[in-house]
Amino acid sequence: MSEITFKLTVVSPDKSLLVDVPVTAVGAKGTEGDFTALAYHVPFLTDLKPGEVWYQTPDGVRNLVSVSGGFIEVLPDKVTVLADSCEFPDEIDEERAKRAKQRAELKLKQAHELAAQGLLSSDQEAEMRKAEIKLHRALARIKTVDKSRSFKR
Ligand code: ATP
């Protein structure tokens, strides 16, 4: 992998996780697929799916952060993630994420039952969409914790 560094910033409305940290590679899940950015990458901007963003520091260590969606801007010398919310793996409360997953799954199950009977109102459908988003966020957090454990092994 390239030794040339560029800067990585990962922020959300309520926290700045990384600000101008020197990195040699960044990988993320864009809505159009996974990608890796190295120094001097052609500029682009894309939406992010809930999931992990990985980055490699100049010492060769790979690190993860979990993002629950947002945008990523890739420039030749700088990558910026504007996340809806973001956490380092060690910050993630796994039990909270599991509870969020269970709540979302229950809401989705109830909504699907109502939909099967043709009884889903437009408000309930909107709630179902929110539950889908919550489920993806919770799954992303749980997966980031799992992955970070396998990184440390
Ligand atoms: P929950 O239903 O558990 O609140 P959520 O998906 O609605 O989860 P968000 O709106 O994405 O939560 O995030 C709100 C704030 O809480 C953000 O600062 C986010 O980093 C933090 N957060 C959410 N879930 C967790 C978690 N499992 N562990 C640590 N921080 C979390």
Tab-separated table of N, CA and C and ligand atoms in Angstrom:
chain	number	residue	atom	x	y	z
A	1	MET	N	0.835	-1.197	0.000
A	1	MET	CA	0.000	0.000	0.000
A	1	MET	C	0.877	1.256	0.000
A	2	SER	N	0.345	2.376	-0.519
A	2	SER	CA	1.116	3.621	-0.649
A	2	SER	C	1.640	4.110	0.712
A	3	GLU	N	2.821	4.722	0.695
A	3	GLU	CA	3.404	5.319	1.904
A	3	GLU	C	3.062	6.807	1.990
A	4	ILE	N	2.502	7.342	0.904
A	4	ILE	CA	2.254	8.787	0.863
A	4	ILE	C	1.037	9.107	1.729
A	5	THR	N	1.181	10.123	2.566
A	5	THR	CA	0.074	10.434	3.476
A	5	THR	C	-0.833	11.541	2.927
A	6	PHE	N	-2.053	11.517	3.410
A	6	PHE	CA	-3.014	12.597	3.182
A	6	PHE	C	-3.820	12.717	4.477
A	7	LYS	N	-4.698	13.715	4.550
A	7	LYS	CA	-5.367	13.978	5.824
A	7	LYS	C	-6.786	13.404	5.857
A	8	LEU	N	-7.155	12.867	7.018
A	8	LEU	CA	-8.511	12.328	7.199
A	8	LEU	C	-9.213	13.067	8.342
A	9	THR	N	-10.435	13.506	8.056
A	9	THR	CA	-11.290	14.115	9.080
A	9	THR	C	-12.617	13.347	9.116
A	10	VAL	N	-13.030	12.990	10.319
A	10	VAL	CA	-14.337	12.324	10.495
A	10	VAL	C	-15.101	13.091	11.581
A	11	VAL	N	-16.191	13.729	11.184
A	11	VAL	CA	-16.970	14.515	12.150
A	11	VAL	C	-18.463	14.205	11.996
A	12	SER	N	-19.196	14.465	13.068
A	12	SER	CA	-20.671	14.392	13.022
A	12	SER	C	-21.183	15.669	13.672
A	13	PRO	N	-22.484	15.919	13.646
A	13	PRO	CA	-22.968	17.152	14.275
A	13	PRO	C	-22.589	17.260	15.756
A	14	ASP	N	-22.429	16.115	16.448
A	14	ASP	CA	-22.127	16.235	17.888
A	14	ASP	C	-20.706	15.853	18.279
A	15	LYS	N	-19.848	15.457	17.326
A	15	LYS	CA	-18.451	15.209	17.725
A	15	LYS	C	-17.482	15.233	16.558
A	16	SER	N	-16.229	15.542	16.886
A	16	SER	CA	-15.146	15.472	15.895
A	16	SER	C	-14.275	14.291	16.294
A	17	LEU	N	-14.381	13.203	15.540
A	17	LEU	CA	-13.657	11.979	15.922
A	17	LEU	C	-12.194	12.076	15.498
A	18	LEU	N	-11.964	12.502	14.267
A	18	LEU	CA	-10.607	12.629	13.721
A	18	LEU	C	-10.540	13.955	12.972
A	19	VAL	N	-9.477	14.707	13.202
A	19	VAL	CA	-9.330	15.986	12.484
A	19	VAL	C	-7.935	16.042	11.870
A	20	ASP	N	-7.901	16.031	10.548
A	20	ASP	CA	-6.644	16.143	9.801
A	20	ASP	C	-5.585	15.142	10.272
A	21	VAL	N	-6.005	13.907	10.475
A	21	VAL	CA	-5.068	12.855	10.885
A	21	VAL	C	-4.332	12.331	9.645
A	22	PRO	N	-2.987	12.230	9.684
A	22	PRO	CA	-2.266	11.703	8.519
A	22	PRO	C	-2.535	10.202	8.338
A	23	VAL	N	-2.939	9.830	7.155
A	23	VAL	CA	-3.240	8.423	6.849
A	23	VAL	C	-2.650	8.073	5.479
A	24	THR	N	-2.530	6.775	5.210
A	24	THR	CA	-2.014	6.358	3.894
A	24	THR	C	-3.117	5.724	3.025
A	25	ALA	N	-4.254	5.383	3.646
A	25	ALA	CA	-5.381	4.827	2.882
A	25	ALA	C	-6.653	4.951	3.702
A	26	VAL	N	-7.772	5.087	3.003
A	26	VAL	CA	-9.094	5.137	3.651
A	26	VAL	C	-10.045	4.275	2.824
A	27	GLY	N	-10.874	3.477	3.487
A	27	GLY	CA	-11.864	2.681	2.765
A	27	GLY	C	-13.238	2.901	3.375
A	28	ALA	N	-14.247	2.920	2.538
A	28	ALA	CA	-15.603	3.167	3.048
A	28	ALA	C	-16.634	2.497	2.145
A	29	LYS	N	-17.870	2.461	2.651
A	29	LYS	CA	-18.982	1.880	1.898
A	29	LYS	C	-19.833	3.004	1.344
A	30	GLY	N	-19.618	3.330	0.082
A	30	GLY	CA	-20.448	4.333	-0.564
A	30	GLY	C	-21.755	3.700	-1.003
A	31	THR	N	-22.752	4.524	-1.304
A	31	THR	CA	-24.028	3.952	-1.745
A	31	THR	C	-23.870	3.236	-3.089
A	32	GLU	N	-22.789	3.552	-3.825
A	32	GLU	CA	-22.569	2.861	-5.111
A	32	GLU	C	-21.489	1.800	-5.022
A	33	GLY	N	-21.097	1.453	-3.784
A	33	GLY	CA	-20.130	0.371	-3.616
A	33	GLY	C	-18.980	0.757	-2.707
A	34	ASP	N	-18.202	-0.263	-2.320
A	34	ASP	CA	-17.056	-0.040	-1.438
A	34	ASP	C	-15.930	0.588	-2.243
A	35	PHE	N	-15.128	1.422	-1.617
A	35	PHE	CA	-13.981	1.987	-2.320
A	35	PHE	C	-12.828	2.237	-1.357
A	36	THR	N	-11.629	2.331	-1.941
A	36	THR	CA	-10.423	2.678	-1.194
A	36	THR	C	-9.841	3.935	-1.816
A	37	ALA	N	-9.483	4.904	-0.986
A	37	ALA	CA	-8.856	6.132	-1.488
A	37	ALA	C	-7.413	6.184	-0.998
A	38	LEU	N	-6.500	6.457	-1.911
A	38	LEU	CA	-5.087	6.678	-1.577
A	38	LEU	C	-4.790	8.151	-1.863
A	39	ALA	N	-3.578	8.605	-1.541
A	39	ALA	CA	-3.191	9.996	-1.825
A	39	ALA	C	-3.345	10.269	-3.317
A	40	TYR	N	-3.693	11.461	-3.654
A	40	TYR	CA	-3.852	11.930	-5.036
A	40	TYR	C	-5.027	11.272	-5.763
A	41	HIS	N	-5.977	10.768	-4.992
A	41	HIS	CA	-7.184	10.194	-5.611
A	41	HIS	C	-7.938	11.296	-6.364
A	42	VAL	N	-8.603	10.911	-7.440
A	42	VAL	CA	-9.421	11.908	-8.151
A	42	VAL	C	-10.563	12.365	-7.218
A	43	PRO	N	-10.886	13.650	-7.246
A	43	PRO	CA	-11.919	14.156	-6.337
A	43	PRO	C	-13.293	13.536	-6.620
A	44	PHE	N	-13.994	13.179	-5.559
A	44	PHE	CA	-15.395	12.800	-5.703
A	44	PHE	C	-16.115	12.957	-4.371
A	45	LEU	N	-17.437	12.971	-4.472
A	45	LEU	CA	-18.297	13.135	-3.288
A	45	LEU	C	-19.379	12.070	-3.397
A	46	THR	N	-19.608	11.336	-2.312
A	46	THR	CA	-20.681	10.326	-2.380
A	46	THR	C	-21.348	10.162	-1.017
A	47	ASP	N	-22.542	9.587	-1.044
A	47	ASP	CA	-23.243	9.234	0.202
A	47	ASP	C	-22.584	7.996	0.793
A	48	LEU	N	-22.653	7.903	2.120
A	48	LEU	CA	-22.130	6.709	2.787
A	48	LEU	C	-23.261	5.851	3.313
A	49	LYS	N	-23.073	4.524	3.235
A	49	LYS	CA	-24.032	3.615	3.863
A	49	LYS	C	-23.627	3.457	5.327
A	50	PRO	N	-24.559	3.068	6.200
A	50	PRO	CA	-24.133	2.762	7.567
A	50	PRO	C	-23.120	1.621	7.515
A	51	GLY	N	-22.025	1.762	8.237
A	51	GLY	CA	-20.998	0.719	8.208
A	51	GLY	C	-19.697	1.273	8.721
A	52	GLU	N	-18.615	0.526	8.475
A	52	GLU	CA	-17.352	1.015	9.000
A	52	GLU	C	-16.550	1.748	7.934
A	53	VAL	N	-15.815	2.764	8.399
A	53	VAL	CA	-14.806	3.420	7.565
A	53	VAL	C	-13.471	2.952	8.140
A	54	TRP	N	-12.586	2.402	7.311
A	54	TRP	CA	-11.271	2.007	7.839
A	54	TRP	C	-10.214	2.964	7.325
A	55	TYR	N	-9.168	3.097	8.102
A	55	TYR	CA	-8.064	3.952	7.664
A	55	TYR	C	-6.756	3.353	8.147
A	56	GLN	N	-5.723	3.579	7.350
A	56	GLN	CA	-4.403	3.050	7.710
A	56	GLN	C	-3.493	4.216	8.057
A	57	THR	N	-2.831	4.126	9.218
A	57	THR	CA	-1.908	5.172	9.649
A	57	THR	C	-0.506	4.855	9.088
A	58	PRO	N	0.412	5.843	9.092
A	58	PRO	CA	1.717	5.623	8.457
A	58	PRO	C	2.512	4.449	9.057
A	59	ASP	N	2.199	4.048	10.310
A	59	ASP	CA	2.891	2.886	10.902
A	59	ASP	C	2.329	1.564	10.389
A	60	GLY	N	1.371	1.630	9.466
A	60	GLY	CA	0.823	0.413	8.855
A	60	GLY	C	-0.376	-0.168	9.588
A	61	VAL	N	-0.774	0.470	10.698
A	61	VAL	CA	-1.901	-0.060	11.487
A	61	VAL	C	-3.227	0.355	10.848
A	62	ARG	N	-4.143	-0.617	10.768
A	62	ARG	CA	-5.497	-0.329	10.264
A	62	ARG	C	-6.434	-0.077	11.425
A	63	ASN	N	-7.247	0.941	11.298
A	63	ASN	CA	-8.190	1.319	12.356
A	63	ASN	C	-9.588	1.438	11.762
A	64	LEU	N	-10.587	1.376	12.654
A	64	LEU	CA	-11.979	1.464	12.193
A	64	LEU	C	-12.732	2.562	12.917
A	65	VAL	N	-13.685	3.162	12.232
A	65	VAL	CA	-14.719	3.934	12.909
A	65	VAL	C	-16.054	3.490	12.309
A	66	SER	N	-17.079	3.559	13.131
A	66	SER	CA	-18.416	3.211	12.644
A	66	SER	C	-19.138	4.502	12.285
A	67	VAL	N	-19.774	4.529	11.119
A	67	VAL	CA	-20.576	5.698	10.757
A	67	VAL	C	-21.996	5.217	10.423
A	68	SER	N	-22.967	6.074	10.743
A	68	SER	CA	-24.349	5.631	10.505
A	68	SER	C	-24.925	6.286	9.253
A	69	GLY	N	-24.062	6.569	8.299
A	69	GLY	CA	-24.494	7.244	7.069
A	69	GLY	C	-23.923	8.648	7.043
A	70	GLY	N	-24.082	9.322	5.939
A	70	GLY	CA	-23.554	10.670	5.785
A	70	GLY	C	-22.939	10.838	4.408
A	71	PHE	N	-21.904	11.668	4.347
A	71	PHE	CA	-21.219	11.940	3.077
A	71	PHE	C	-19.726	11.778	3.249
A	72	ILE	N	-19.045	11.465	2.148
A	72	ILE	CA	-17.587	11.470	2.151
A	72	ILE	C	-17.119	12.280	0.949
A	73	GLU	N	-16.182	13.170	1.206
A	73	GLU	CA	-15.576	13.958	0.131
A	73	GLU	C	-14.121	13.522	0.002
A	74	VAL	N	-13.751	13.077	-1.178
A	74	VAL	CA	-12.367	12.661	-1.426
A	74	VAL	C	-11.704	13.726	-2.292
A	75	LEU	N	-10.592	14.267	-1.791
A	75	LEU	CA	-9.776	15.221	-2.548
A	75	LEU	C	-8.363	14.626	-2.631
A	76	PRO	N	-7.513	15.113	-3.519
A	76	PRO	CA	-6.179	14.495	-3.654
A	76	PRO	C	-5.369	14.467	-2.353
A	77	ASP	N	-5.549	15.474	-1.482
A	77	ASP	CA	-4.735	15.543	-0.258
A	77	ASP	C	-5.560	15.478	1.023
A	78	LYS	N	-6.870	15.179	0.900
A	78	LYS	CA	-7.722	15.220	2.097
A	78	LYS	C	-9.016	14.438	1.885
A	79	VAL	N	-9.388	13.653	2.886
A	79	VAL	CA	-10.692	12.976	2.847
A	79	VAL	C	-11.490	13.450	4.061
A	80	THR	N	-12.737	13.839	3.816
A	80	THR	CA	-13.590	14.324	4.905
A	80	THR	C	-14.872	13.502	4.949
A	81	VAL	N	-15.151	12.956	6.122
A	81	VAL	CA	-16.408	12.230	6.335
A	81	VAL	C	-17.307	13.110	7.196
A	82	LEU	N	-18.469	13.455	6.641
A	82	LEU	CA	-19.489	14.183	7.408
A	82	LEU	C	-20.557	13.152	7.746
A	83	ALA	N	-20.445	12.591	8.948
A	83	ALA	CA	-21.312	11.462	9.312
A	83	ALA	C	-22.558	11.938	10.053
A	84	ASP	N	-23.641	11.174	9.915
A	84	ASP	CA	-24.835	11.455	10.724
A	84	ASP	C	-24.488	11.229	12.201
A	85	SER	N	-23.795	10.116	12.478
A	85	SER	CA	-23.191	9.889	13.789
A	85	SER	C	-22.010	8.950	13.568
A	86	CYS	N	-21.050	8.984	14.476
A	86	CYS	CA	-19.835	8.176	14.288
A	86	CYS	C	-19.254	7.808	15.651
A	87	GLU	N	-18.613	6.655	15.710
A	87	GLU	CA	-17.988	6.201	16.947
A	87	GLU	C	-16.724	5.401	16.645
A	88	PHE	N	-15.735	5.484	17.548
A	88	PHE	CA	-14.636	4.525	17.543
A	88	PHE	C	-15.189	3.207	18.092
A	89	PRO	N	-14.624	2.064	17.678
A	89	PRO	CA	-15.156	0.784	18.169
A	89	PRO	C	-15.224	0.718	19.696
A	90	ASP	N	-14.177	1.263	20.377
A	90	ASP	CA	-14.153	1.185	21.846
A	90	ASP	C	-15.246	2.024	22.496
A	91	GLU	N	-15.798	2.969	21.748
A	91	GLU	CA	-16.847	3.846	22.289
A	91	GLU	C	-18.214	3.194	22.164
A	92	ILE	N	-18.307	2.182	21.309
A	92	ILE	CA	-19.634	1.614	21.023
A	92	ILE	C	-20.113	0.763	22.186
A	93	ASP	N	-21.314	1.074	22.639
A	93	ASP	CA	-21.959	0.281	23.678
A	93	ASP	C	-22.712	-0.833	22.931
A	94	GLU	N	-22.120	-2.033	22.994
A	94	GLU	CA	-22.655	-3.130	22.185
A	94	GLU	C	-24.058	-3.517	22.634
A	95	GLU	N	-24.275	-3.495	23.944
A	95	GLU	CA	-25.606	-3.873	24.458
A	95	GLU	C	-26.666	-2.878	23.977
A	96	ARG	N	-26.293	-1.588	23.978
A	96	ARG	CA	-27.232	-0.570	23.481
A	96	ARG	C	-27.546	-0.831	22.008
A	97	ALA	N	-26.522	-1.154	21.231
A	97	ALA	CA	-26.752	-1.430	19.806
A	97	ALA	C	-27.642	-2.666	19.633
A	98	LYS	N	-27.429	-3.670	20.482
A	98	LYS	CA	-28.262	-4.889	20.378
A	98	LYS	C	-29.715	-4.584	20.748
A	99	ARG	N	-29.882	-3.727	21.759
A	99	ARG	CA	-31.262	-3.346	22.135
A	99	ARG	C	-31.916	-2.553	21.001
A	100	ALA	N	-31.139	-1.646	20.391
A	100	ALA	CA	-31.678	-0.846	19.267
A	100	ALA	C	-32.074	-1.781	18.119
A	101	LYS	N	-31.245	-2.812	17.889
A	101	LYS	CA	-31.540	-3.785	16.822
A	101	LYS	C	-32.853	-4.516	17.132
A	102	GLN	N	-32.995	-4.960	18.389
A	102	GLN	CA	-34.223	-5.700	18.760
A	102	GLN	C	-35.467	-4.825	18.625
A	103	ARG	N	-35.367	-3.569	19.092
A	103	ARG	CA	-36.516	-2.652	18.976
A	103	ARG	C	-36.910	-2.465	17.507
A	104	ALA	N	-35.885	-2.267	16.672
A	104	ALA	CA	-36.163	-2.022	15.245
A	104	ALA	C	-36.767	-3.272	14.605
A	105	GLU	N	-36.227	-4.448	14.951
A	105	GLU	CA	-36.754	-5.691	14.367
A	105	GLU	C	-38.208	-5.915	14.772
A	106	LEU	N	-38.520	-5.590	16.040
A	106	LEU	CA	-39.885	-5.777	16.514
A	106	LEU	C	-40.844	-4.839	15.755
A	107	LYS	N	-40.426	-3.572	15.606
A	107	LYS	CA	-41.274	-2.611	14.877
A	107	LYS	C	-41.486	-3.064	13.435
A	108	LEU	N	-40.420	-3.581	12.821
A	108	LEU	CA	-40.539	-4.025	11.425
A	108	LEU	C	-41.467	-5.231	11.311
A	109	LYS	N	-41.340	-6.145	12.294
A	109	LYS	CA	-42.197	-7.337	12.277
A	109	LYS	C	-43.672	-6.923	12.377
A	110	GLN	N	-43.944	-5.997	13.320
A	110	GLN	CA	-45.339	-5.536	13.504
A	110	GLN	C	-45.843	-4.835	12.232
A	111	ALA	N	-44.957	-4.030	11.624
A	111	ALA	CA	-45.362	-3.303	10.409
A	111	ALA	C	-45.629	-4.272	9.260
A	112	HIS	N	-44.793	-5.320	9.155
A	112	HIS	CA	-45.008	-6.291	8.071
A	112	HIS	C	-46.316	-7.046	8.261
A	113	GLU	N	-46.648	-7.330	9.549
A	113	GLU	CA	-47.917	-8.029	9.825
A	113	GLU	C	-49.103	-7.152	9.415
A	114	LEU	N	-49.017	-5.862	9.772
A	114	LEU	CA	-50.101	-4.939	9.395
A	114	LEU	C	-50.180	-4.805	7.866
A	115	ALA	N	-49.003	-4.723	7.230
A	115	ALA	CA	-48.975	-4.566	5.761
A	115	ALA	C	-49.599	-5.783	5.085
A	116	ALA	N	-49.341	-6.986	5.660
A	116	ALA	CA	-49.876	-8.215	5.066
A	116	ALA	C	-51.411	-8.215	5.114
A	117	GLN	N	-51.963	-7.524	6.133
A	117	GLN	CA	-53.439	-7.447	6.244
A	117	GLN	C	-53.992	-6.197	5.548
A	118	GLY	N	-53.106	-5.433	4.914
A	118	GLY	CA	-53.529	-4.203	4.232
A	118	GLY	C	-53.919	-3.101	5.198
A	119	LEU	N	-53.365	-3.147	6.427
A	119	LEU	CA	-53.782	-2.195	7.470
A	119	LEU	C	-52.708	-1.169	7.821
A	120	LEU	N	-51.643	-1.079	7.009
A	120	LEU	CA	-50.535	-0.177	7.350
A	120	LEU	C	-50.870	1.254	6.911
A	121	SER	N	-50.995	2.150	7.901
A	121	SER	CA	-51.290	3.557	7.562
A	121	SER	C	-50.019	4.235	7.054
A	122	SER	N	-50.177	5.425	6.486
A	122	SER	CA	-48.979	6.109	5.966
A	122	SER	C	-48.054	6.515	7.115
A	123	ASP	N	-48.632	6.847	8.282
A	123	ASP	CA	-47.782	7.161	9.446
A	123	ASP	C	-46.984	5.931	9.870
A	124	GLN	N	-47.677	4.785	9.883
A	124	GLN	CA	-46.981	3.550	10.282
A	124	GLN	C	-45.910	3.174	9.260
A	125	GLU	N	-46.204	3.472	7.989
A	125	GLU	CA	-45.199	3.175	6.955
A	125	GLU	C	-43.962	4.055	7.170
A	126	ALA	N	-44.192	5.318	7.544
A	126	ALA	CA	-43.057	6.213	7.826
A	126	ALA	C	-42.257	5.685	9.021
A	127	GLU	N	-42.980	5.167	10.035
A	127	GLU	CA	-42.302	4.582	11.204
A	127	GLU	C	-41.481	3.366	10.804
A	128	MET	N	-42.036	2.613	9.851
A	128	MET	CA	-41.332	1.410	9.375
A	128	MET	C	-40.011	1.810	8.699
A	129	ARG	N	-40.047	2.885	7.904
A	129	ARG	CA	-38.815	3.358	7.230
A	129	ARG	C	-37.782	3.782	8.270
A	130	LYS	N	-38.268	4.449	9.335
A	130	LYS	CA	-37.342	4.873	10.400
A	130	LYS	C	-36.727	3.646	11.081
A	131	ALA	N	-37.584	2.635	11.298
A	131	ALA	CA	-37.082	1.415	11.953
A	131	ALA	C	-36.037	0.726	11.074
A	132	GLU	N	-36.229	0.773	9.757
A	132	GLU	CA	-35.231	0.172	8.849
A	132	GLU	C	-33.890	0.885	8.993
A	133	ILE	N	-33.959	2.221	9.066
A	133	ILE	CA	-32.713	3.001	9.208
A	133	ILE	C	-32.044	2.671	10.549
A	134	LYS	N	-32.848	2.618	11.607
A	134	LYS	CA	-32.310	2.298	12.939
A	134	LYS	C	-31.671	0.912	12.937
A	135	LEU	N	-32.331	-0.026	12.237
A	135	LEU	CA	-31.788	-1.387	12.188
A	135	LEU	C	-30.413	-1.375	11.508
A	136	HIS	N	-30.295	-0.674	10.386
A	136	HIS	CA	-29.012	-0.626	9.680
A	136	HIS	C	-27.928	0.030	10.534
A	137	ARG	N	-28.307	1.070	11.295
A	137	ARG	CA	-27.323	1.726	12.165
A	137	ARG	C	-26.836	0.759	13.237
A	138	ALA	N	-27.802	0.068	13.864
A	138	ALA	CA	-27.439	-0.856	14.945
A	138	ALA	C	-26.562	-1.985	14.406
A	139	LEU	N	-26.939	-2.528	13.236
A	139	LEU	CA	-26.149	-3.622	12.652
A	139	LEU	C	-24.733	-3.142	12.319
A	140	ALA	N	-24.618	-1.895	11.832
A	140	ALA	CA	-23.292	-1.352	11.500
A	140	ALA	C	-22.436	-1.269	12.758
A	141	ARG	N	-23.044	-0.835	13.870
A	141	ARG	CA	-22.271	-0.724	15.115
A	141	ARG	C	-21.827	-2.104	15.602
A	142	ILE	N	-22.740	-3.066	15.547
A	142	ILE	CA	-22.411	-4.412	16.017
A	142	ILE	C	-21.296	-5.000	15.144
A	143	LYS	N	-21.389	-4.790	13.835
A	143	LYS	CA	-20.376	-5.327	12.910
A	143	LYS	C	-19.018	-4.658	13.146
A	144	THR	N	-19.021	-3.361	13.407
A	144	THR	CA	-17.745	-2.666	13.658
A	144	THR	C	-17.070	-3.235	14.899
A	145	VAL	N	-17.865	-3.485	15.958
A	145	VAL	CA	-17.283	-4.066	17.179
A	145	VAL	C	-16.701	-5.438	16.870
A	146	ASP	N	-17.447	-6.270	16.139
A	146	ASP	CA	-16.971	-7.620	15.778
A	146	ASP	C	-15.679	-7.533	14.967
A	147	LYS	N	-15.674	-6.639	13.979
A	147	LYS	CA	-14.500	-6.512	13.110
A	147	LYS	C	-13.291	-6.016	13.883
A	148	SER	N	-13.512	-5.082	14.778
A	148	SER	CA	-12.371	-4.532	15.505
A	148	SER	C	-11.774	-5.601	16.416
A	149	ARG	N	-12.605	-6.523	16.915
A	149	ARG	CA	-12.071	-7.634	17.711
A	149	ARG	C	-11.177	-8.497	16.832
A	150	SER	N	-11.601	-8.768	15.599
A	150	SER	CA	-10.792	-9.632	14.731
A	150	SER	C	-9.514	-8.900	14.286
A	151	PHE	N	-9.545	-7.562	14.195
A	151	PHE	CA	-8.333	-6.786	13.875
A	151	PHE	C	-7.289	-6.956	14.966
A	152	LYS	N	-7.770	-7.031	16.236
A	152	LYS	CA	-6.844	-7.041	17.385
A	152	LYS	C	-6.215	-8.417	17.596
A	153	ARG	N	-6.823	-9.472	17.021
A	153	ARG	CA	-6.321	-10.824	17.247
A	153	ARG	C	-4.964	-11.048	16.620
B	1	ATP	P1	-30.235	4.475	19.920
B	1	ATP	O1	-31.629	4.038	19.518
B	1	ATP	O2	-29.506	3.451	20.748
B	1	ATP	O3	-30.181	5.893	20.512
B	1	ATP	P2	-29.576	5.553	17.306
B	1	ATP	O4	-29.187	4.800	16.087
B	1	ATP	O5	-30.914	6.214	17.322
B	1	ATP	O6	-29.382	4.561	18.558
B	1	ATP	P3	-28.014	7.836	16.652
B	1	ATP	O7	-29.133	8.822	16.460
B	1	ATP	O8	-27.352	7.262	15.425
B	1	ATP	O9	-28.481	6.658	17.624
B	1	ATP	O10	-26.870	8.511	17.541
B	1	ATP	C1	-27.147	9.416	18.606
B	1	ATP	C2	-25.875	9.566	19.444
B	1	ATP	O11	-25.685	8.388	20.216
B	1	ATP	C3	-24.596	9.740	18.605
B	1	ATP	O12	-23.698	10.562	19.299
B	1	ATP	C4	-24.034	8.326	18.517
B	1	ATP	O13	-22.625	8.348	18.342
B	1	ATP	C5	-24.446	7.748	19.884
B	1	ATP	N1	-24.733	6.303	19.852
B	1	ATP	C6	-25.785	5.686	19.301
B	1	ATP	N2	-25.746	4.349	19.524
B	1	ATP	C7	-24.611	4.137	20.238
B	1	ATP	C8	-23.997	2.955	20.796
B	1	ATP	N3	-24.528	1.732	20.639
B	1	ATP	N4	-22.844	3.109	21.463
B	1	ATP	C9	-22.297	4.331	21.638
B	1	ATP	N5	-22.815	5.488	21.141
B	1	ATP	C10	-23.959	5.390	20.452
